[in-house]
Amino acid sequence: MCTVCGCEAINVDFDAHAHHHAEERLITIERDILSKNNAYADANRRRLRRAGVFALNLLSSPGSGKTSLLVRTITALKARWPIVVIEGDQQTSNDAERIRQTGVSAIQINTGKGCHLDAHMVGHAMESLPLERGGLLFIENVGNLVCPAAFDLGEACKIVVLSVTEGEDKPLKYPDMFAAADLMLLNKSDLLPHLDFDIDACFAAALRVNPALQILTVSARSGDGLAAFYAWIAERVALGPA
Amino acid sequence: MHEVSLIESLIALVEQERDKQLFARVTTIRLKVGALGPAEPEALSFCFDAVAAGTIAEGSRLEIEIIPGEGWCADCCTSVPLSERFGACPICAGGRVRMTGGDVLRLADLEVE
């Protein structure tokens, strides 16, 4: 074996070895691996800005009540803003069907084996949606508290939904998602009387990973707290995309 | 497992470089992966061969340099090593530590022929 580089060449004299390696070279790159996704996300963001559409990316673990929350929110807000929805799930178009029953346009993205939406998928989905000036685009990400945090989609803000049937230490166990979010909605508050969920410990955990996080307690079922959520959306829309 | 799509993004970067720099084969791909970043080094290595098959990266060696976590403690006014992204300060045990390093996920360089 060659003692210079460990290659498998045998019986090479020095000149031959130098020749053998003449075409090897080192290329310095230093590029972020997510740069491709980020480039698509920037393109989405520019397109949304040109169209005058405000995009919100909803993230949570499966079963937190994202779709129910969205259905109720759309029903309440569709007279005020034109609304379109992108739904992400590994399989089925059940969620997009539920959203369409509210009367707004929804596109389902099935990620197959994929565990998150990426900016490229969202860019293509946007092509099939009527983007009206002054409207809202809700993107319901794949139910997963891990991967979607790393993938910018071009949205104006990220909303993480946590439900009181999950542990209050979720923000500490899955910090990236809570660190990336602008708003946390603590959902299913109607169940609180039946649970030992420590709401103060939950808020403390969330604020520890993200001191700037805003938090609202809501119930998609009873509607409690949703007025504050709608007010938050109105405030953010008025500020415009970041 | 999002490491698969991260490796796909990595290979897309390598292909972009091939189009710019004209090489036939990649022998080594070196990554810098932060200990506090979004990817697990073992999971990246685990799926690399399968994702690289049939691409410019097939047969190349993946080398991963782990970049240790680092933070700035606002109470000690100093840089401290950080083993968890939102961990306490190892000196004063306080919680006012802001991560300053160790969340990279970067293609550092390539050895090509």
GROMACS .gro file of C-alpha atoms in nm:
model
  355
    1MET     CA    1   0.000   0.000   0.000
    2CYS     CA    2   0.119   0.351  -0.075
    3THR     CA    3   0.266   0.505   0.241
    4VAL     CA    4   0.214   0.862   0.125
    5CYS     CA    5  -0.161   0.859   0.107
    6GLY     CA    6  -0.275   0.509   0.191
    7CYS     CA    7  -0.398   0.436  -0.162
    8GLU     CA    8  -0.391   0.081  -0.294
    9ALA     CA    9  -0.120   0.143  -0.560
   10ILE     CA   10   0.176  -0.096  -0.541
   11ASN     CA   11   0.526  -0.079  -0.692
   12VAL     CA   12   0.504   0.287  -0.779
   13ASP     CA   13   0.820   0.492  -0.800
   14PHE     CA   14   0.809   0.848  -0.671
   15ASP     CA   15   0.756   1.013  -1.012
   16ALA     CA   16   0.482   0.773  -1.105
   17HIS     CA   17   0.319   0.834  -0.770
   18ALA     CA   18   0.336   1.209  -0.816
   19HIS     CA   19   0.178   1.164  -1.155
   20HIS     CA   20  -0.084   0.930  -1.016
   21HIS     CA   21  -0.196   1.198  -0.771
   22ALA     CA   22  -0.147   1.499  -0.995
   23GLU     CA   23  -0.516   1.535  -1.064
   24GLU     CA   24  -0.637   1.508  -0.709
   25ARG     CA   25  -0.731   1.840  -0.561
   26LEU     CA   26  -0.899   1.990  -0.261
   27ILE     CA   27  -1.188   2.230  -0.312
   28THR     CA   28  -1.291   2.451  -0.025
   29ILE     CA   29  -1.666   2.504  -0.023
   30GLU     CA   30  -1.787   2.622   0.322
   31ARG     CA   31  -2.153   2.630   0.228
   32ASP     CA   32  -2.447   2.565   0.454
   33ILE     CA   33  -2.615   2.234   0.373
   34LEU     CA   34  -2.955   2.396   0.413
   35SER     CA   35  -2.858   2.670   0.165
   36LYS     CA   36  -3.061   2.507  -0.112
   37ASN     CA   37  -3.377   2.504   0.101
   38ASN     CA   38  -3.303   2.857   0.219
   39ALA     CA   39  -3.274   2.979  -0.140
   40TYR     CA   40  -3.618   2.835  -0.219
   41ALA     CA   41  -3.752   2.988   0.103
   42ASP     CA   42  -3.618   3.331   0.004
   43ALA     CA   43  -3.785   3.295  -0.335
   44ASN     CA   44  -4.116   3.203  -0.166
   45ARG     CA   45  -4.082   3.501   0.067
   46ARG     CA   46  -4.024   3.741  -0.225
   47ARG     CA   47  -4.319   3.595  -0.412
   48LEU     CA   48  -4.549   3.626  -0.110
   49ARG     CA   49  -4.437   3.983  -0.056
   50ARG     CA   50  -4.504   4.073  -0.420
   51ALA     CA   51  -4.846   3.907  -0.397
   52GLY     CA   52  -4.917   4.087  -0.068
   53VAL     CA   53  -4.991   3.762   0.117
   54PHE     CA   54  -4.904   3.700   0.483
   55ALA     CA   55  -4.792   3.340   0.550
   56LEU     CA   56  -4.811   3.157   0.883
   57ASN     CA   57  -4.641   2.821   0.939
   58LEU     CA   58  -4.818   2.601   1.199
   59LEU     CA   59  -4.604   2.341   1.371
   60SER     CA   60  -4.676   2.079   1.635
   61SER     CA   61  -4.660   1.712   1.721
   62PRO     CA   62  -4.938   1.495   1.571
   63GLY     CA   63  -5.268   1.522   1.753
   64SER     CA   64  -5.225   1.867   1.907
   65GLY     CA   65  -5.538   1.990   1.729
   66LYS     CA   66  -5.377   2.199   1.454
   67THR     CA   67  -5.641   2.118   1.193
   68SER     CA   68  -5.936   2.176   1.429
   69LEU     CA   69  -5.778   2.504   1.532
   70LEU     CA   70  -5.734   2.601   1.170
   71VAL     CA   71  -6.092   2.510   1.075
   72ARG     CA   72  -6.228   2.726   1.358
   73THR     CA   73  -5.988   3.011   1.280
   74ILE     CA   74  -6.074   3.010   0.910
   75THR     CA   75  -6.447   3.007   0.984
   76ALA     CA   76  -6.402   3.312   1.206
   77LEU     CA   77  -6.165   3.506   0.979
   78LYS     CA   78  -6.260   3.426   0.621
   79ALA     CA   79  -6.493   3.725   0.594
   80ARG     CA   80  -6.209   3.952   0.701
   81TRP     CA   81  -5.921   3.815   0.488
   82PRO     CA   82  -5.900   3.598   0.178
   83ILE     CA   83  -5.751   3.273   0.312
   84VAL     CA   84  -5.571   2.983   0.143
   85VAL     CA   85  -5.415   2.677   0.305
   86ILE     CA   86  -5.130   2.434   0.237
   87GLU     CA   87  -5.165   2.107   0.428
   88GLY     CA   88  -4.868   1.879   0.489
   89ASP     CA   89  -4.904   1.514   0.585
   90GLN     CA   90  -4.716   1.198   0.501
   91GLN     CA   91  -5.031   1.035   0.360
   92THR     CA   92  -5.399   1.110   0.281
   93SER     CA   93  -5.575   1.431   0.185
   94ASN     CA   94  -5.813   1.415   0.484
   95ASP     CA   95  -5.693   1.745   0.630
   96ALA     CA   96  -5.725   1.939   0.304
   97GLU     CA   97  -6.082   1.801   0.271
   98ARG     CA   98  -6.165   1.928   0.620
   99ILE     CA   99  -6.025   2.270   0.534
  100ARG     CA  100  -6.212   2.289   0.201
  101GLN     CA  101  -6.540   2.231   0.384
  102THR     CA  102  -6.493   2.580   0.531
  103GLY     CA  103  -6.513   2.714   0.174
  104VAL     CA  104  -6.148   2.816   0.125
  105SER     CA  105  -5.892   2.671  -0.118
  106ALA     CA  106  -5.652   2.412   0.021
  107ILE     CA  107  -5.370   2.211  -0.135
  108GLN     CA  108  -5.254   1.888   0.021
  109ILE     CA  109  -4.884   1.800   0.004
  110ASN     CA  110  -4.808   1.436   0.081
  111THR     CA  111  -4.448   1.404   0.184
  112GLY     CA  112  -4.449   1.023   0.163
  113LYS     CA  113  -4.157   0.912   0.377
  114GLY     CA  114  -4.057   1.274   0.439
  115CYS     CA  115  -4.105   1.410   0.790
  116HIS     CA  116  -4.137   1.783   0.712
  117LEU     CA  117  -4.236   2.031   0.444
  118ASP     CA  118  -3.951   2.200   0.260
  119ALA     CA  119  -3.951   2.530   0.076
  120HIS     CA  120  -3.938   2.367  -0.267
  121MET     CA  121  -4.264   2.173  -0.206
  122VAL     CA  122  -4.433   2.483  -0.069
  123GLY     CA  123  -4.323   2.692  -0.370
  124HIS     CA  124  -4.493   2.445  -0.606
  125ALA     CA  125  -4.807   2.428  -0.391
  126MET     CA  126  -4.830   2.809  -0.401
  127GLU     CA  127  -4.849   2.792  -0.782
  128SER     CA  128  -5.183   2.613  -0.754
  129LEU     CA  129  -5.341   2.849  -0.501
  130PRO     CA  130  -5.523   3.177  -0.564
  131LEU     CA  131  -5.299   3.426  -0.381
  132GLU     CA  132  -5.508   3.739  -0.328
  133ARG     CA  133  -5.354   4.067  -0.218
  134GLY     CA  134  -5.404   4.128   0.153
  135GLY     CA  135  -5.475   3.758   0.212
  136LEU     CA  136  -5.346   3.498   0.455
  137LEU     CA  137  -5.169   3.171   0.374
  138PHE     CA  138  -5.178   2.911   0.651
  139ILE     CA  139  -4.923   2.631   0.611
  140GLU     CA  140  -4.999   2.333   0.833
  141ASN     CA  141  -4.672   2.146   0.860
  142VAL     CA  142  -4.633   1.771   0.904
  143GLY     CA  143  -4.706   1.674   1.266
  144ASN     CA  144  -4.355   1.648   1.403
  145LEU     CA  145  -4.181   1.850   1.675
  146VAL     CA  146  -3.830   1.792   1.541
  147CYS     CA  147  -3.743   1.833   1.172
  148PRO     CA  148  -3.978   2.111   1.055
  149ALA     CA  149  -3.793   2.356   1.283
  150ALA     CA  150  -3.486   2.349   1.058
  151PHE     CA  151  -3.669   2.413   0.730
  152ASP     CA  152  -3.757   2.773   0.651
  153LEU     CA  153  -4.055   2.780   0.412
  154GLY     CA  154  -4.057   3.155   0.344
  155GLU     CA  155  -4.330   3.223   0.600
  156ALA     CA  156  -4.366   3.550   0.790
  157CYS     CA  157  -4.404   3.374   1.125
  158LYS     CA  158  -4.399   3.035   1.290
  159ILE     CA  159  -4.668   2.927   1.535
  160VAL     CA  160  -4.608   2.621   1.751
  161VAL     CA  161  -4.917   2.446   1.887
  162LEU     CA  162  -4.883   2.244   2.207
  163SER     CA  163  -5.179   2.072   2.371
  164VAL     CA  164  -5.234   2.022   2.742
  165THR     CA  165  -5.256   1.645   2.693
  166GLU     CA  166  -4.883   1.649   2.612
  167GLY     CA  167  -4.618   1.695   2.881
  168GLU     CA  168  -4.547   2.042   3.018
  169ASP     CA  169  -4.175   1.983   2.959
  170LYS     CA  170  -4.215   1.938   2.581
  171PRO     CA  171  -4.043   2.274   2.514
  172LEU     CA  172  -3.733   2.146   2.696
  173LYS     CA  173  -3.741   1.806   2.528
  174TYR     CA  174  -3.787   1.951   2.176
  175PRO     CA  175  -3.630   2.295   2.213
  176ASP     CA  176  -3.554   2.376   1.849
  177MET     CA  177  -3.920   2.409   1.757
  178PHE     CA  178  -4.000   2.641   2.047
  179ALA     CA  179  -3.683   2.842   1.991
  180ALA     CA  180  -3.781   2.902   1.627
  181ALA     CA  181  -4.144   3.003   1.696
  182ASP     CA  182  -4.290   3.353   1.728
  183LEU     CA  183  -4.607   3.237   1.907
  184MET     CA  184  -4.703   2.933   2.109
  185LEU     CA  185  -5.068   2.832   2.132
  186LEU     CA  186  -5.144   2.607   2.429
  187ASN     CA  187  -5.446   2.422   2.295
  188LYS     CA  188  -5.721   2.202   2.445
  189SER     CA  189  -5.750   2.426   2.752
  190ASP     CA  190  -6.106   2.293   2.800
  191LEU     CA  191  -5.945   1.969   2.924
  192LEU     CA  192  -5.738   2.138   3.197
  193PRO     CA  193  -5.987   2.059   3.480
  194HIS     CA  194  -5.941   1.688   3.406
  195LEU     CA  195  -5.560   1.687   3.398
  196ASP     CA  196  -5.261   1.748   3.625
  197PHE     CA  197  -5.100   1.967   3.363
  198ASP     CA  198  -4.883   2.237   3.530
  199ILE     CA  199  -4.945   2.539   3.310
  200ASP     CA  200  -4.690   2.762   3.490
  201ALA     CA  201  -4.416   2.498   3.450
  202CYS     CA  202  -4.506   2.472   3.081
  203PHE     CA  203  -4.480   2.849   3.027
  204ALA     CA  204  -4.150   2.860   3.220
  205ALA     CA  205  -4.009   2.579   3.004
  206ALA     CA  206  -4.114   2.753   2.682
  207LEU     CA  207  -3.975   3.089   2.794
  208ARG     CA  208  -3.649   2.928   2.897
  209VAL     CA  209  -3.577   2.814   2.542
  210ASN     CA  210  -3.719   3.132   2.389
  211PRO     CA  211  -3.750   3.436   2.617
  212ALA     CA  212  -3.918   3.634   2.335
  213LEU     CA  213  -4.191   3.373   2.274
  214GLN     CA  214  -4.549   3.498   2.300
  215ILE     CA  215  -4.793   3.247   2.451
  216LEU     CA  216  -5.172   3.222   2.432
  217THR     CA  217  -5.392   2.960   2.596
  218VAL     CA  218  -5.676   2.851   2.368
  219SER     CA  219  -5.935   2.584   2.308
  220ALA     CA  220  -6.019   2.503   1.947
  221ARG     CA  221  -6.320   2.314   2.082
  222SER     CA  222  -6.483   2.576   2.306
  223GLY     CA  223  -6.333   2.878   2.133
  224ASP     CA  224  -6.183   3.012   2.457
  225GLY     CA  225  -5.884   3.238   2.398
  226LEU     CA  226  -5.920   3.242   2.022
  227ALA     CA  227  -6.017   3.609   2.009
  228ALA     CA  228  -5.669   3.688   2.142
  229PHE     CA  229  -5.519   3.467   1.870
  230TYR     CA  230  -5.716   3.650   1.600
  231ALA     CA  231  -5.602   3.983   1.746
  232TRP     CA  232  -5.242   3.857   1.737
  233ILE     CA  233  -5.279   3.769   1.368
  234ALA     CA  234  -5.431   4.112   1.291
  235GLU     CA  235  -5.144   4.283   1.472
  236ARG     CA  236  -4.879   4.083   1.286
  237VAL     CA  237  -5.046   4.139   0.950
  238ALA     CA  238  -5.055   4.513   1.021
  239LEU     CA  239  -4.680   4.505   1.094
  240GLY     CA  240  -4.622   4.330   0.760
  241PRO     CA  241  -4.383   4.047   0.681
  242ALA     CA  242  -4.059   4.066   0.881
  243MET     CA  243  -3.550   1.094   0.950
  244HIS     CA  244  -3.457   1.435   0.811
  245GLU     CA  245  -3.091   1.338   0.781
  246VAL     CA  246  -3.186   1.176   0.449
  247SER     CA  247  -3.304   1.505   0.303
  248LEU     CA  248  -2.999   1.682   0.450
  249ILE     CA  249  -2.773   1.435   0.266
  250GLU     CA  250  -2.977   1.493  -0.051
  251SER     CA  251  -2.918   1.868  -0.010
  252LEU     CA  252  -2.548   1.800   0.047
  253ILE     CA  253  -2.525   1.595  -0.273
  254ALA     CA  254  -2.705   1.870  -0.465
  255LEU     CA  255  -2.434   2.113  -0.344
  256VAL     CA  256  -2.163   1.871  -0.459
  257GLU     CA  257  -2.332   1.845  -0.800
  258GLN     CA  258  -2.341   2.224  -0.827
  259GLU     CA  259  -1.966   2.231  -0.757
  260ARG     CA  260  -1.903   1.964  -1.020
  261ASP     CA  261  -2.079   2.181  -1.278
  262LYS     CA  262  -1.860   2.478  -1.180
  263GLN     CA  263  -1.526   2.306  -1.119
  264LEU     CA  264  -1.543   2.009  -1.357
  265PHE     CA  265  -1.428   1.700  -1.171
  266ALA     CA  266  -1.508   1.336  -1.241
  267ARG     CA  267  -1.507   1.184  -0.897
  268VAL     CA  268  -1.531   1.287  -0.535
  269THR     CA  269  -1.307   1.090  -0.300
  270THR     CA  270  -1.379   1.269   0.027
  271ILE     CA  271  -1.656   1.498   0.151
  272ARG     CA  272  -1.584   1.687   0.471
  273LEU     CA  273  -1.865   1.830   0.683
  274LYS     CA  274  -1.866   2.051   0.987
  275VAL     CA  275  -2.151   1.949   1.213
  276GLY     CA  276  -2.227   2.140   1.530
  277ALA     CA  277  -2.285   1.937   1.845
  278LEU     CA  278  -2.591   2.154   1.914
  279GLY     CA  279  -2.712   2.173   1.554
  280PRO     CA  280  -3.009   2.017   1.374
  281ALA     CA  281  -2.837   1.698   1.253
  282GLU     CA  282  -2.713   1.387   1.426
  283PRO     CA  283  -2.366   1.292   1.291
  284GLU     CA  284  -2.426   0.918   1.327
  285ALA     CA  285  -2.756   0.941   1.141
  286LEU     CA  286  -2.586   1.139   0.861
  287SER     CA  287  -2.317   0.872   0.824
  288PHE     CA  288  -2.575   0.595   0.848
  289CYS     CA  289  -2.780   0.711   0.551
  290PHE     CA  290  -2.494   0.856   0.344
  291ASP     CA  291  -2.405   0.546   0.139
  292ALA     CA  292  -2.766   0.470   0.054
  293VAL     CA  293  -2.847   0.826  -0.054
  294ALA     CA  294  -2.515   0.868  -0.240
  295ALA     CA  295  -2.564   0.554  -0.452
  296GLY     CA  296  -2.598   0.647  -0.819
  297THR     CA  297  -2.485   1.007  -0.765
  298ILE     CA  298  -2.154   1.192  -0.805
  299ALA     CA  299  -2.090   1.112  -0.438
  300GLU     CA  300  -2.113   0.734  -0.476
  301GLY     CA  301  -1.810   0.562  -0.323
  302SER     CA  302  -1.677   0.876  -0.158
  303ARG     CA  303  -1.581   0.895   0.207
  304LEU     CA  304  -1.783   1.116   0.442
  305GLU     CA  305  -1.574   1.279   0.715
  306ILE     CA  306  -1.751   1.471   0.987
  307GLU     CA  307  -1.579   1.722   1.210
  308ILE     CA  308  -1.786   1.788   1.522
  309ILE     CA  309  -1.789   2.153   1.622
  310PRO     CA  310  -1.836   2.174   1.999
  311GLY     CA  311  -2.116   2.377   2.155
  312GLU     CA  312  -2.027   2.716   2.294
  313GLY     CA  313  -2.224   2.984   2.473
  314TRP     CA  314  -2.189   3.328   2.628
  315CYS     CA  315  -2.288   3.353   2.993
  316ALA     CA  316  -2.432   3.697   3.066
  317ASP     CA  317  -2.355   3.661   3.439
  318CYS     CA  318  -1.994   3.538   3.410
  319CYS     CA  319  -1.934   3.761   3.105
  320THR     CA  320  -1.735   3.486   2.940
  321SER     CA  321  -1.755   3.215   2.675
  322VAL     CA  322  -1.838   2.873   2.817
  323PRO     CA  323  -1.857   2.523   2.671
  324LEU     CA  324  -2.217   2.417   2.622
  325SER     CA  325  -2.334   2.054   2.608
  326GLU     CA  326  -2.704   2.131   2.562
  327ARG     CA  327  -2.849   2.407   2.351
  328PHE     CA  328  -3.042   2.558   2.641
  329GLY     CA  329  -2.820   2.422   2.915
  330ALA     CA  330  -2.708   2.608   3.226
  331CYS     CA  331  -2.370   2.780   3.261
  332PRO     CA  332  -2.107   2.522   3.366
  333ILE     CA  333  -1.936   2.785   3.586
  334CYS     CA  334  -2.217   2.960   3.774
  335ALA     CA  335  -2.503   2.716   3.696
  336GLY     CA  336  -2.713   3.015   3.589
  337GLY     CA  337  -2.956   3.004   3.299
  338ARG     CA  338  -2.853   3.323   3.119
  339VAL     CA  339  -2.645   3.153   2.853
  340ARG     CA  340  -2.685   3.235   2.485
  341MET     CA  341  -2.558   2.983   2.233
  342THR     CA  342  -2.276   3.133   2.024
  343GLY     CA  343  -2.137   2.828   1.846
  344GLY     CA  344  -2.195   2.466   1.764
  345ASP     CA  345  -2.508   2.478   1.550
  346VAL     CA  346  -2.343   2.468   1.206
  347LEU     CA  347  -2.423   2.217   0.935
  348ARG     CA  348  -2.181   2.293   0.658
  349LEU     CA  349  -2.004   2.137   0.363
  350ALA     CA  350  -1.642   2.235   0.440
  351ASP     CA  351  -1.444   2.094   0.146
  352LEU     CA  352  -1.417   1.822  -0.113
  353GLU     CA  353  -1.130   1.608  -0.236
  354VAL     CA  354  -1.187   1.542  -0.603
  355GLU     CA  355  -1.020   1.384  -0.906
   0.00000   0.00000   0.00000
